[in-house]
Amino acid sequence: MAAKPSIPKGTRDFSPVEMAKRNYIFNTIRDVYHLYGFQQIETPSMEMLSTLMGKYGEEGDKLLFKIQNSGDYFSGITDEELLSRNAVKLASKFCEKGLRYDLTVPFARYVVMHRDEITFPFKRYQIQPVWRADRPQKGRYREFYQCDADVVGSDSLLNEVELMQIVDTVFTRFGIRVCIKINNRKILTGIAEIIGEADKIVDITVAIDKLDKIGLDNVNAELREKGISDEAIAKLQPIILLSGTNAEKLATLKTVLAGSETGIRGVEESEFILNTLSSMGLKNEIELDLTLARGLNYYTGAIFEVKALDVQIGSITGGGRYDNLTGVFGMSGVSGVGISFGADRIFDVLNQLELYPKEAVDSTQLLFINFGEKEAAFAMEILAKARAAGIRAEIYPDAAKMKKQMSYANAKNVPFVVIIGENEMNEGKAMLKDMETGEQKLVSTEELVAALQD
């Protein structure tokens, strides 16, 4: 007996109903991106490892899926190297390509390679899968989709403002209540300077970023482990736990960070974004959150994260400003800012809150019952006219028993069935059955189309 097939852990199959829901998510996000003037690109699933390595920090590098070279990948490797069993070193010899970890680094590579074809500022969006060799767990997958939008070639904070408007528009269309959290890496740098630990900015931001997950005591313990003094940790507490309105937080920060030029610049940038958005009529709340740090090393300015208010789940959108990501590819001075919608988590939230519109998950609207060759030929003419009118319709391919065909309609949640026998053909009409009420009526082709378009 053949072994039952399986798929790799951390990956998933999607049924037709699930795909209808996912496409509703992708299409909603895509429509809003177009509304704001973004254009779509795609990049290959695999990139050169030299493109990917060193861009996500040490932890990120470990999570890259590496692709084994084809052909004789042992050539050029000595017996001594093989016997050393040094996995990292051997992988660098066996593999020169890897699956992309995110869409931002491949986008930076794209900008550098196509700089002569691009009009700056360049507003691009990308909806594609990414891969991470992470430990699979609930809500965390090894293969998942990202829906990114970035603007490169402009330092203007209006880009940040527009991205927050996009976030607000998308979640308003989904019907999901969210809190948009913003912070600024310059503020975090200023805090590190003020508490006398400027060289530990990465350790501080990585620890602070875990506050929601592990709590204040564990964050402080992690800071101590990283060699940050108790005095500095004590100075950090009131800043991390700062409360009040956005305006009150900004006013406090102006005082606290007065001795840090970088910190004050971060406060001013945040103030501009928040003040501009306050007159834009956002439907969702926006909050300055100093515990927001975002783990990736390449952020340099404003950072964003979005939390659903009615479902317990991690962030469902994130992003930020990066000043020189293309610099690692030899093109310096190109600033960018972007966001990424977490399609898989949004999928889970919409499921839990049952917010999918009925039309988004409906498939076939109309099924023609097949009684035989003559009846099928008659039905095909009406079927063609129904499809031409935009009605999703199909005919059962075989002249099977009526019960089997009706079971098929029920299994697919088809709302209407068309029955055409000899009597209907003689009258040049069709019997339209409402599967929910059981009501049947004899209709012309025009009446059938009108009934389904209502």
CSV table of C-alpha atoms in Angstrom, one decimal:
chain,number,residue,atom,x,y,z
A,1,MET,CA,0.0,0.0,0.0
A,2,ALA,CA,1.4,3.4,-1.1
A,3,ALA,CA,2.4,5.8,1.7
A,4,LYS,CA,0.0,8.6,2.3
A,5,PRO,CA,1.5,11.8,0.8
A,6,SER,CA,2.2,14.8,3.0
A,7,ILE,CA,3.5,18.4,2.8
A,8,PRO,CA,6.3,20.1,4.6
A,9,LYS,CA,5.6,21.4,8.1
A,10,GLY,CA,4.7,25.1,8.1
A,11,THR,CA,3.1,24.9,4.7
A,12,ARG,CA,-0.6,24.6,3.8
A,13,ASP,CA,-3.0,23.6,1.0
A,14,PHE,CA,-5.9,26.0,0.4
A,15,SER,CA,-9.4,24.8,-0.6
A,16,PRO,CA,-11.5,26.6,-3.2
A,17,VAL,CA,-13.4,28.3,-0.4
A,18,GLU,CA,-10.2,29.4,1.3
A,19,MET,CA,-8.8,30.6,-2.0
A,20,ALA,CA,-11.9,32.7,-2.6
A,21,LYS,CA,-11.3,34.3,0.8
A,22,ARG,CA,-7.6,34.9,0.1
A,23,ASN,CA,-8.3,36.4,-3.2
A,24,TYR,CA,-10.8,38.8,-1.5
A,25,ILE,CA,-7.9,39.9,0.7
A,26,PHE,CA,-5.4,40.3,-2.1
A,27,ASN,CA,-7.9,42.1,-4.4
A,28,THR,CA,-8.9,44.5,-1.6
A,29,ILE,CA,-5.3,45.4,-0.8
A,30,ARG,CA,-4.4,45.6,-4.6
A,31,ASP,CA,-7.4,47.9,-5.3
A,32,VAL,CA,-6.3,50.3,-2.5
A,33,TYR,CA,-2.7,50.3,-3.6
A,34,HIS,CA,-3.9,51.3,-7.1
A,35,LEU,CA,-6.0,54.0,-5.6
A,36,TYR,CA,-2.8,55.6,-4.2
A,37,GLY,CA,-0.7,55.3,-7.4
A,38,PHE,CA,1.3,52.2,-6.7
A,39,GLN,CA,2.4,49.9,-9.5
A,40,GLN,CA,3.0,46.2,-9.3
A,41,ILE,CA,6.2,44.3,-9.8
A,42,GLU,CA,7.3,40.7,-9.2
A,43,THR,CA,10.7,39.2,-8.4
A,44,PRO,CA,11.9,35.6,-8.5
A,45,SER,CA,11.2,33.2,-5.6
A,46,MET,CA,14.9,32.5,-5.4
A,47,GLU,CA,17.7,35.1,-5.1
A,48,MET,CA,21.5,34.8,-4.9
A,49,LEU,CA,22.5,34.1,-1.3
A,50,SER,CA,24.9,37.1,-1.7
A,51,THR,CA,21.8,39.3,-2.1
A,52,LEU,CA,20.1,37.9,1.0
A,53,MET,CA,22.8,37.2,3.5
A,54,GLY,CA,23.7,39.9,6.1
A,55,LYS,CA,20.5,42.0,5.5
A,56,TYR,CA,18.3,40.6,8.3
A,57,GLY,CA,20.8,40.2,11.2
A,58,GLU,CA,22.3,37.0,12.5
A,59,GLU,CA,18.9,35.5,13.4
A,60,GLY,CA,17.5,36.2,10.0
A,61,ASP,CA,20.5,34.6,8.2
A,62,LYS,CA,19.8,31.4,10.1
A,63,LEU,CA,16.2,31.3,8.9
A,64,LEU,CA,17.1,31.5,5.2
A,65,PHE,CA,16.1,28.4,3.1
A,66,LYS,CA,19.2,27.6,1.0
A,67,ILE,CA,18.9,25.9,-2.4
A,68,GLN,CA,21.5,23.2,-3.1
A,69,ASN,CA,23.5,23.7,-6.3
A,70,SER,CA,22.6,21.4,-9.2
A,71,GLY,CA,25.3,19.1,-10.7
A,72,ASP,CA,28.4,18.0,-8.9
A,73,TYR,CA,28.3,20.2,-5.9
A,74,PHE,CA,31.2,18.2,-4.3
A,75,SER,CA,33.7,19.5,-6.9
A,76,GLY,CA,36.1,21.9,-5.5
A,77,ILE,CA,35.6,20.7,-1.9
A,78,THR,CA,38.4,19.0,-0.2
A,79,ASP,CA,38.1,15.8,1.9
A,80,GLU,CA,39.3,17.8,4.9
A,81,GLU,CA,36.4,20.3,4.5
A,82,LEU,CA,33.9,17.4,4.2
A,83,LEU,CA,35.2,15.6,7.2
A,84,SER,CA,35.1,18.9,9.2
A,85,ARG,CA,31.3,18.6,9.1
A,86,ASN,CA,31.1,22.4,9.4
A,87,ALA,CA,27.5,22.8,8.2
A,88,VAL,CA,27.6,26.6,7.7
A,89,LYS,CA,30.9,26.5,5.8
A,90,LEU,CA,29.7,23.5,3.6
A,91,ALA,CA,26.4,25.2,2.9
A,92,SER,CA,28.2,28.2,1.5
A,93,LYS,CA,30.0,25.8,-0.9
A,94,PHE,CA,26.9,23.7,-1.8
A,95,CYS,CA,24.5,26.6,-2.1
A,96,GLU,CA,24.6,29.9,-4.0
A,97,LYS,CA,20.9,30.6,-4.1
A,98,GLY,CA,18.1,30.9,-1.4
A,99,LEU,CA,14.4,31.4,-1.2
A,100,ARG,CA,13.5,35.0,-0.4
A,101,TYR,CA,13.0,35.8,3.3
A,102,ASP,CA,11.0,39.0,2.6
A,103,LEU,CA,10.1,41.3,-0.3
A,104,THR,CA,12.0,44.4,0.8
A,105,VAL,CA,15.6,43.2,0.1
A,106,PRO,CA,14.7,41.7,-3.3
A,107,PHE,CA,13.0,45.1,-4.1
A,108,ALA,CA,16.2,47.0,-3.1
A,109,ARG,CA,18.1,44.6,-5.5
A,110,TYR,CA,15.4,45.3,-8.2
A,111,VAL,CA,15.8,49.1,-7.8
A,112,VAL,CA,19.6,48.9,-8.2
A,113,MET,CA,19.4,46.6,-11.2
A,114,HIS,CA,16.7,48.6,-13.0
A,115,ARG,CA,17.6,52.1,-11.9
A,116,ASP,CA,17.9,53.4,-15.5
A,117,GLU,CA,14.3,52.3,-16.2
A,118,ILE,CA,12.7,53.6,-13.0
A,119,THR,CA,11.0,57.0,-12.5
A,120,PHE,CA,11.7,58.3,-9.0
A,121,PRO,CA,10.0,58.5,-6.6
A,122,PHE,CA,9.1,54.9,-7.4
A,123,LYS,CA,5.9,53.6,-5.8
A,124,ARG,CA,5.7,49.8,-6.1
A,125,TYR,CA,3.7,47.1,-4.6
A,126,GLN,CA,4.3,43.3,-4.6
A,127,ILE,CA,2.1,40.4,-3.5
A,128,GLN,CA,4.1,37.2,-3.4
A,129,PRO,CA,5.1,34.3,-1.0
A,130,VAL,CA,8.2,34.4,1.2
A,131,TRP,CA,9.9,31.6,3.1
A,132,ARG,CA,11.5,31.3,6.5
A,133,ALA,CA,13.1,28.2,8.1
A,134,ASP,CA,11.3,29.0,11.3
A,135,ARG,CA,9.8,26.6,13.8
A,136,PRO,CA,6.2,26.2,12.7
A,137,GLN,CA,3.5,27.0,15.3
A,138,LYS,CA,0.0,28.5,15.4
A,139,GLY,CA,0.0,31.6,13.3
A,140,ARG,CA,3.6,31.1,12.2
A,141,TYR,CA,4.3,29.4,8.8
A,142,ARG,CA,7.4,28.6,6.8
A,143,GLU,CA,5.7,29.7,3.6
A,144,PHE,CA,3.4,32.8,3.7
A,145,TYR,CA,2.4,35.7,1.6
A,146,GLN,CA,3.4,39.3,2.0
A,147,CYS,CA,1.6,42.3,0.5
A,148,ASP,CA,4.2,45.1,0.4
A,149,ALA,CA,4.0,48.7,-0.8
A,150,ASP,CA,7.1,50.9,-0.8
A,151,VAL,CA,8.1,54.4,-2.0
A,152,VAL,CA,11.8,54.9,-2.7
A,153,GLY,CA,13.6,58.0,-3.9
A,154,SER,CA,11.8,60.4,-1.6
A,155,ASP,CA,12.6,61.7,2.0
A,156,SER,CA,9.2,63.3,2.3
A,157,LEU,CA,7.1,62.4,5.4
A,158,LEU,CA,4.0,62.7,3.2
A,159,ASN,CA,4.9,59.1,2.1
A,160,GLU,CA,4.5,57.9,5.7
A,161,VAL,CA,1.2,59.8,6.0
A,162,GLU,CA,-0.1,58.1,2.8
A,163,LEU,CA,0.9,54.7,3.9
A,164,MET,CA,-1.0,55.1,7.2
A,165,GLN,CA,-4.0,56.3,5.1
A,166,ILE,CA,-3.7,53.1,3.0
A,167,VAL,CA,-3.6,51.0,6.2
A,168,ASP,CA,-6.7,52.8,7.5
A,169,THR,CA,-8.6,52.4,4.1
A,170,VAL,CA,-7.8,48.7,3.8
A,171,PHE,CA,-8.9,47.7,7.3
A,172,THR,CA,-12.0,49.9,7.0
A,173,ARG,CA,-12.9,48.0,3.8
A,174,PHE,CA,-12.4,44.7,5.6
A,175,GLY,CA,-14.5,45.9,8.6
A,176,ILE,CA,-11.7,45.1,11.0
A,177,ARG,CA,-11.2,47.6,13.9
A,178,VAL,CA,-7.5,48.2,14.4
A,179,CYS,CA,-5.0,50.3,16.3
A,180,ILE,CA,-2.2,51.7,14.2
A,181,LYS,CA,0.9,52.0,16.3
A,182,ILE,CA,3.8,54.3,15.3
A,183,ASN,CA,7.2,55.0,16.7
A,184,ASN,CA,10.5,56.2,15.3
A,185,ARG,CA,13.9,54.6,15.4
A,186,LYS,CA,15.5,58.0,16.0
A,187,ILE,CA,13.5,58.3,19.2
A,188,LEU,CA,14.8,54.9,20.3
A,189,THR,CA,18.3,56.0,19.4
A,190,GLY,CA,17.8,59.1,21.5
A,191,ILE,CA,16.6,57.1,24.4
A,192,ALA,CA,19.7,54.9,24.2
A,193,GLU,CA,21.9,58.0,24.2
A,194,ILE,CA,20.1,59.6,27.2
A,195,ILE,CA,20.4,56.6,29.4
A,196,GLY,CA,24.1,56.3,28.5
A,197,GLU,CA,23.9,53.1,26.4
A,198,ALA,CA,24.2,54.5,22.8
A,199,ASP,CA,26.3,51.5,21.6
A,200,LYS,CA,23.6,49.1,22.8
A,201,ILE,CA,20.8,50.4,20.7
A,202,VAL,CA,20.2,47.1,18.8
A,203,ASP,CA,20.1,45.1,22.1
A,204,ILE,CA,17.7,47.7,23.6
A,205,THR,CA,15.3,47.7,20.6
A,206,VAL,CA,15.3,43.9,20.3
A,207,ALA,CA,14.4,43.6,24.0
A,208,ILE,CA,11.7,46.4,24.0
A,209,ASP,CA,10.1,44.8,20.9
A,210,LYS,CA,9.3,41.7,23.0
A,211,LEU,CA,7.4,43.7,25.7
A,212,ASP,CA,3.9,42.5,24.6
A,213,LYS,CA,5.1,38.9,24.4
A,214,ILE,CA,7.3,38.4,27.5
A,215,GLY,CA,6.4,41.3,29.9
A,216,LEU,CA,8.4,44.1,31.5
A,217,ASP,CA,10.3,41.9,34.0
A,218,ASN,CA,11.6,39.6,31.3
A,219,VAL,CA,12.5,42.5,29.1
A,220,ASN,CA,14.6,44.0,32.0
A,221,ALA,CA,16.2,40.6,32.6
A,222,GLU,CA,17.2,40.4,28.9
A,223,LEU,CA,18.6,44.0,29.0
A,224,ARG,CA,20.8,42.9,32.0
A,225,GLU,CA,22.0,39.9,30.2
A,226,LYS,CA,23.1,42.2,27.3
A,227,GLY,CA,25.3,44.1,29.8
A,228,ILE,CA,23.1,47.1,30.2
A,229,SER,CA,23.5,48.6,33.7
A,230,ASP,CA,20.7,48.7,36.4
A,231,GLU,CA,21.0,52.5,36.4
A,232,ALA,CA,20.3,52.7,32.7
A,233,ILE,CA,17.4,50.1,32.9
A,234,ALA,CA,15.9,52.2,35.7
A,235,LYS,CA,16.1,55.4,33.5
A,236,LEU,CA,14.4,53.4,30.7
A,237,GLN,CA,11.3,52.3,32.7
A,238,PRO,CA,9.3,55.6,32.7
A,239,ILE,CA,10.0,56.1,29.0
A,240,ILE,CA,8.9,52.5,28.1
A,241,LEU,CA,5.7,52.9,30.2
A,242,LEU,CA,4.9,56.5,29.0
A,243,SER,CA,1.1,57.0,28.8
A,244,GLY,CA,-1.3,59.7,27.9
A,245,THR,CA,-2.5,61.2,24.6
A,246,ASN,CA,-0.2,61.3,21.6
A,247,ALA,CA,0.3,65.0,22.1
A,248,GLU,CA,1.1,64.5,25.8
A,249,LYS,CA,3.7,61.8,25.0
A,250,LEU,CA,5.3,64.0,22.4
A,251,ALA,CA,5.5,66.9,24.9
A,252,THR,CA,7.2,64.7,27.5
A,253,LEU,CA,9.6,63.3,24.9
A,254,LYS,CA,10.7,66.8,23.9
A,255,THR,CA,11.8,67.4,27.5
A,256,VAL,CA,13.3,63.9,28.1
A,257,LEU,CA,15.2,63.9,24.8
A,258,ALA,CA,16.3,67.5,24.8
A,259,GLY,CA,20.0,66.4,25.1
A,260,SER,CA,19.8,64.2,22.0
A,261,GLU,CA,19.7,65.8,18.5
A,262,THR,CA,18.7,62.5,16.9
A,263,GLY,CA,16.0,61.9,19.4
A,264,ILE,CA,14.4,65.3,18.9
A,265,ARG,CA,14.5,64.8,15.2
A,266,GLY,CA,12.5,61.5,15.7
A,267,VAL,CA,10.0,63.4,17.9
A,268,GLU,CA,9.5,66.1,15.2
A,269,GLU,CA,9.0,63.5,12.5
A,270,SER,CA,6.4,61.7,14.6
A,271,GLU,CA,4.7,64.9,15.4
A,272,PHE,CA,4.4,65.9,11.7
A,273,ILE,CA,2.9,62.4,10.8
A,274,LEU,CA,0.4,62.4,13.6
A,275,ASN,CA,-0.7,66.1,13.2
A,276,THR,CA,-1.1,65.6,9.4
A,277,LEU,CA,-3.2,62.4,9.9
A,278,SER,CA,-5.4,64.1,12.5
A,279,SER,CA,-7.0,66.2,9.8
A,280,MET,CA,-7.4,63.3,7.4
A,281,GLY,CA,-10.4,61.7,9.1
A,282,LEU,CA,-9.0,58.3,9.8
A,283,LYS,CA,-11.6,55.7,10.8
A,284,ASN,CA,-9.2,53.8,13.1
A,285,GLU,CA,-7.2,55.0,16.1
A,286,ILE,CA,-3.5,55.8,15.8
A,287,GLU,CA,-1.2,55.7,18.8
A,288,LEU,CA,2.4,56.7,19.5
A,289,ASP,CA,3.9,53.6,21.2
A,290,LEU,CA,7.4,53.8,22.5
A,291,THR,CA,7.6,50.0,23.1
A,292,LEU,CA,7.3,49.5,19.3
A,293,ALA,CA,10.8,48.7,18.0
A,294,ARG,CA,10.3,46.3,15.1
A,295,GLY,CA,13.1,43.8,14.9
A,296,LEU,CA,14.7,44.3,11.5
A,297,ASN,CA,18.0,46.2,11.5
A,298,TYR,CA,17.4,48.2,8.4
A,299,TYR,CA,14.7,50.6,9.8
A,300,THR,CA,16.1,54.1,10.5
A,301,GLY,CA,13.0,56.4,10.9
A,302,ALA,CA,9.3,56.0,11.4
A,303,ILE,CA,8.1,52.5,12.2
A,304,PHE,CA,4.6,51.1,12.1
A,305,GLU,CA,2.6,48.2,13.4
A,306,VAL,CA,-1.1,47.3,13.3
A,307,LYS,CA,-3.0,45.4,15.9
A,308,ALA,CA,-6.6,44.0,15.6
A,309,LEU,CA,-8.7,45.2,18.5
A,310,ASP,CA,-11.3,42.4,18.5
A,311,VAL,CA,-9.0,39.3,18.1
A,312,GLN,CA,-6.0,38.2,20.1
A,313,ILE,CA,-3.3,37.9,17.4
A,314,GLY,CA,0.1,39.4,16.7
A,315,SER,CA,0.6,42.4,14.4
A,316,ILE,CA,-1.3,42.1,11.1
A,317,THR,CA,0.7,44.9,9.3
A,318,GLY,CA,4.1,46.4,9.8
A,319,GLY,CA,6.7,48.6,8.2
A,320,GLY,CA,8.9,51.6,8.4
A,321,ARG,CA,11.5,54.0,6.9
A,322,TYR,CA,14.9,52.8,5.8
A,323,ASP,CA,17.4,55.4,4.6
A,324,ASN,CA,19.9,53.4,2.7
A,325,LEU,CA,18.9,49.9,2.0
A,326,THR,CA,20.1,50.0,-1.6
A,327,GLY,CA,23.5,51.2,-0.4
A,328,VAL,CA,24.6,47.5,0.3
A,329,PHE,CA,24.1,47.0,-3.5
A,330,GLY,CA,26.3,50.0,-4.4
A,331,MET,CA,23.6,52.6,-4.9
A,332,SER,CA,23.7,54.9,-1.9
A,333,GLY,CA,21.4,57.8,-0.9
A,334,VAL,CA,18.1,56.2,-1.9
A,335,SER,CA,15.7,56.5,1.0
A,336,GLY,CA,12.6,54.4,1.2
A,337,VAL,CA,9.5,53.7,3.3
A,338,GLY,CA,7.2,50.8,3.2
A,339,ILE,CA,4.4,48.6,4.7
A,340,SER,CA,3.6,45.0,4.6
A,341,PHE,CA,0.1,43.5,5.2
A,342,GLY,CA,0.2,40.0,6.8
A,343,ALA,CA,-2.3,38.3,4.5
A,344,ASP,CA,-2.3,35.0,6.5
A,345,ARG,CA,-3.1,36.7,9.8
A,346,ILE,CA,-5.7,38.9,8.2
A,347,PHE,CA,-7.2,35.7,6.8
A,348,ASP,CA,-7.5,34.3,10.4
A,349,VAL,CA,-8.9,37.6,11.7
A,350,LEU,CA,-11.6,37.8,9.0
A,351,ASN,CA,-12.5,34.1,9.7
A,352,GLN,CA,-12.8,34.6,13.5
A,353,LEU,CA,-14.9,37.7,13.1
A,354,GLU,CA,-16.9,36.3,10.1
A,355,LEU,CA,-16.4,39.4,8.1
A,356,TYR,CA,-16.2,37.9,4.6
A,357,PRO,CA,-18.9,39.4,2.4
A,358,LYS,CA,-21.1,36.6,1.0
A,359,GLU,CA,-20.3,37.5,-2.6
A,360,ALA,CA,-16.6,37.1,-1.9
A,361,VAL,CA,-16.9,33.4,-1.1
A,362,ASP,CA,-19.7,32.4,-3.5
A,363,SER,CA,-18.6,30.4,-6.5
A,364,THR,CA,-21.2,29.1,-8.9
A,365,GLN,CA,-24.5,31.0,-8.9
A,366,LEU,CA,-26.3,28.8,-11.3
A,367,LEU,CA,-26.2,25.1,-12.1
A,368,PHE,CA,-27.9,23.6,-15.2
A,369,ILE,CA,-29.2,20.0,-14.6
A,370,ASN,CA,-28.2,17.6,-17.4
A,371,PHE,CA,-31.0,15.2,-18.5
A,372,GLY,CA,-29.4,14.1,-21.8
A,373,GLU,CA,-27.9,15.1,-25.1
A,374,LYS,CA,-30.9,17.2,-26.4
A,375,GLU,CA,-31.6,18.9,-23.1
A,376,ALA,CA,-27.9,19.7,-22.6
A,377,ALA,CA,-27.6,21.2,-26.1
A,378,PHE,CA,-30.6,23.5,-25.3
A,379,ALA,CA,-29.2,24.4,-21.9
A,380,MET,CA,-25.8,25.3,-23.4
A,381,GLU,CA,-27.4,28.2,-25.4
A,382,ILE,CA,-29.0,29.7,-22.2
A,383,LEU,CA,-25.8,29.0,-20.3
A,384,ALA,CA,-23.7,31.0,-22.8
A,385,LYS,CA,-26.1,34.0,-22.5
A,386,ALA,CA,-26.0,33.8,-18.6
A,387,ARG,CA,-22.2,33.8,-18.7
A,388,ALA,CA,-22.2,36.7,-21.2
A,389,ALA,CA,-24.3,38.6,-18.6
A,390,GLY,CA,-21.6,38.0,-15.9
A,391,ILE,CA,-23.4,35.2,-14.1
A,392,ARG,CA,-21.1,32.4,-12.8
A,393,ALA,CA,-22.8,29.3,-14.2
A,394,GLU,CA,-22.0,25.7,-15.1
A,395,ILE,CA,-23.7,22.6,-16.4
A,396,TYR,CA,-23.4,19.2,-14.8
A,397,PRO,CA,-21.2,17.3,-17.4
A,398,ASP,CA,-23.0,13.9,-17.1
A,399,ALA,CA,-26.6,12.9,-17.5
A,400,ALA,CA,-26.5,11.4,-14.0
A,401,LYS,CA,-29.4,10.8,-11.6
A,402,MET,CA,-31.2,13.9,-10.5
A,403,LYS,CA,-30.4,13.2,-6.9
A,404,LYS,CA,-26.7,13.1,-7.6
A,405,GLN,CA,-26.8,16.4,-9.5
A,406,MET,CA,-28.8,18.1,-6.8
A,407,SER,CA,-26.3,16.8,-4.1
A,408,TYR,CA,-23.5,18.4,-6.2
A,409,ALA,CA,-25.4,21.7,-6.2
A,410,ASN,CA,-25.9,21.5,-2.4
A,411,ALA,CA,-22.2,20.6,-1.7
A,412,LYS,CA,-21.1,23.7,-3.7
A,413,ASN,CA,-23.7,25.9,-2.1
A,414,VAL,CA,-25.2,26.8,-5.5
A,415,PRO,CA,-28.2,29.1,-4.8
A,416,PHE,CA,-30.1,28.4,-8.1
A,417,VAL,CA,-30.6,25.4,-10.3
A,418,VAL,CA,-32.0,25.3,-13.8
A,419,ILE,CA,-34.1,22.3,-14.9
A,420,ILE,CA,-34.8,21.8,-18.6
A,421,GLY,CA,-36.9,18.8,-19.7
A,422,GLU,CA,-39.0,18.2,-22.7
A,423,ASN,CA,-41.9,20.5,-21.5
A,424,GLU,CA,-39.5,23.4,-20.9
A,425,MET,CA,-37.9,22.9,-24.3
A,426,ASN,CA,-41.3,22.9,-26.1
A,427,GLU,CA,-42.1,26.3,-24.5
A,428,GLY,CA,-38.5,27.7,-25.1
A,429,LYS,CA,-38.2,28.3,-21.4
A,430,ALA,CA,-36.4,27.0,-18.3
A,431,MET,CA,-37.5,26.0,-14.8
A,432,LEU,CA,-35.5,28.1,-12.2
A,433,LYS,CA,-35.3,26.6,-8.7
A,434,ASP,CA,-34.3,28.6,-5.6
A,435,MET,CA,-32.3,26.0,-3.6
A,436,GLU,CA,-32.9,27.9,-0.3
A,437,THR,CA,-36.7,28.2,-0.5
A,438,GLY,CA,-37.5,25.4,-2.9
A,439,GLU,CA,-39.6,27.8,-5.0
A,440,GLN,CA,-39.7,27.0,-8.7
A,441,LYS,CA,-40.9,29.2,-11.7
A,442,LEU,CA,-40.9,28.9,-15.4
A,443,VAL,CA,-38.8,31.7,-17.0
A,444,SER,CA,-37.6,33.0,-20.3
A,445,THR,CA,-33.8,33.4,-20.8
A,446,GLU,CA,-34.2,37.2,-20.3
A,447,GLU,CA,-36.1,36.7,-17.0
A,448,LEU,CA,-33.6,34.1,-15.8
A,449,VAL,CA,-30.7,36.5,-16.4
A,450,ALA,CA,-32.6,39.4,-14.7
A,451,ALA,CA,-33.4,37.2,-11.7
A,452,LEU,CA,-29.8,36.3,-11.1
A,453,GLN,CA,-28.6,39.9,-11.6
A,454,ASP,CA,-30.9,41.4,-8.9
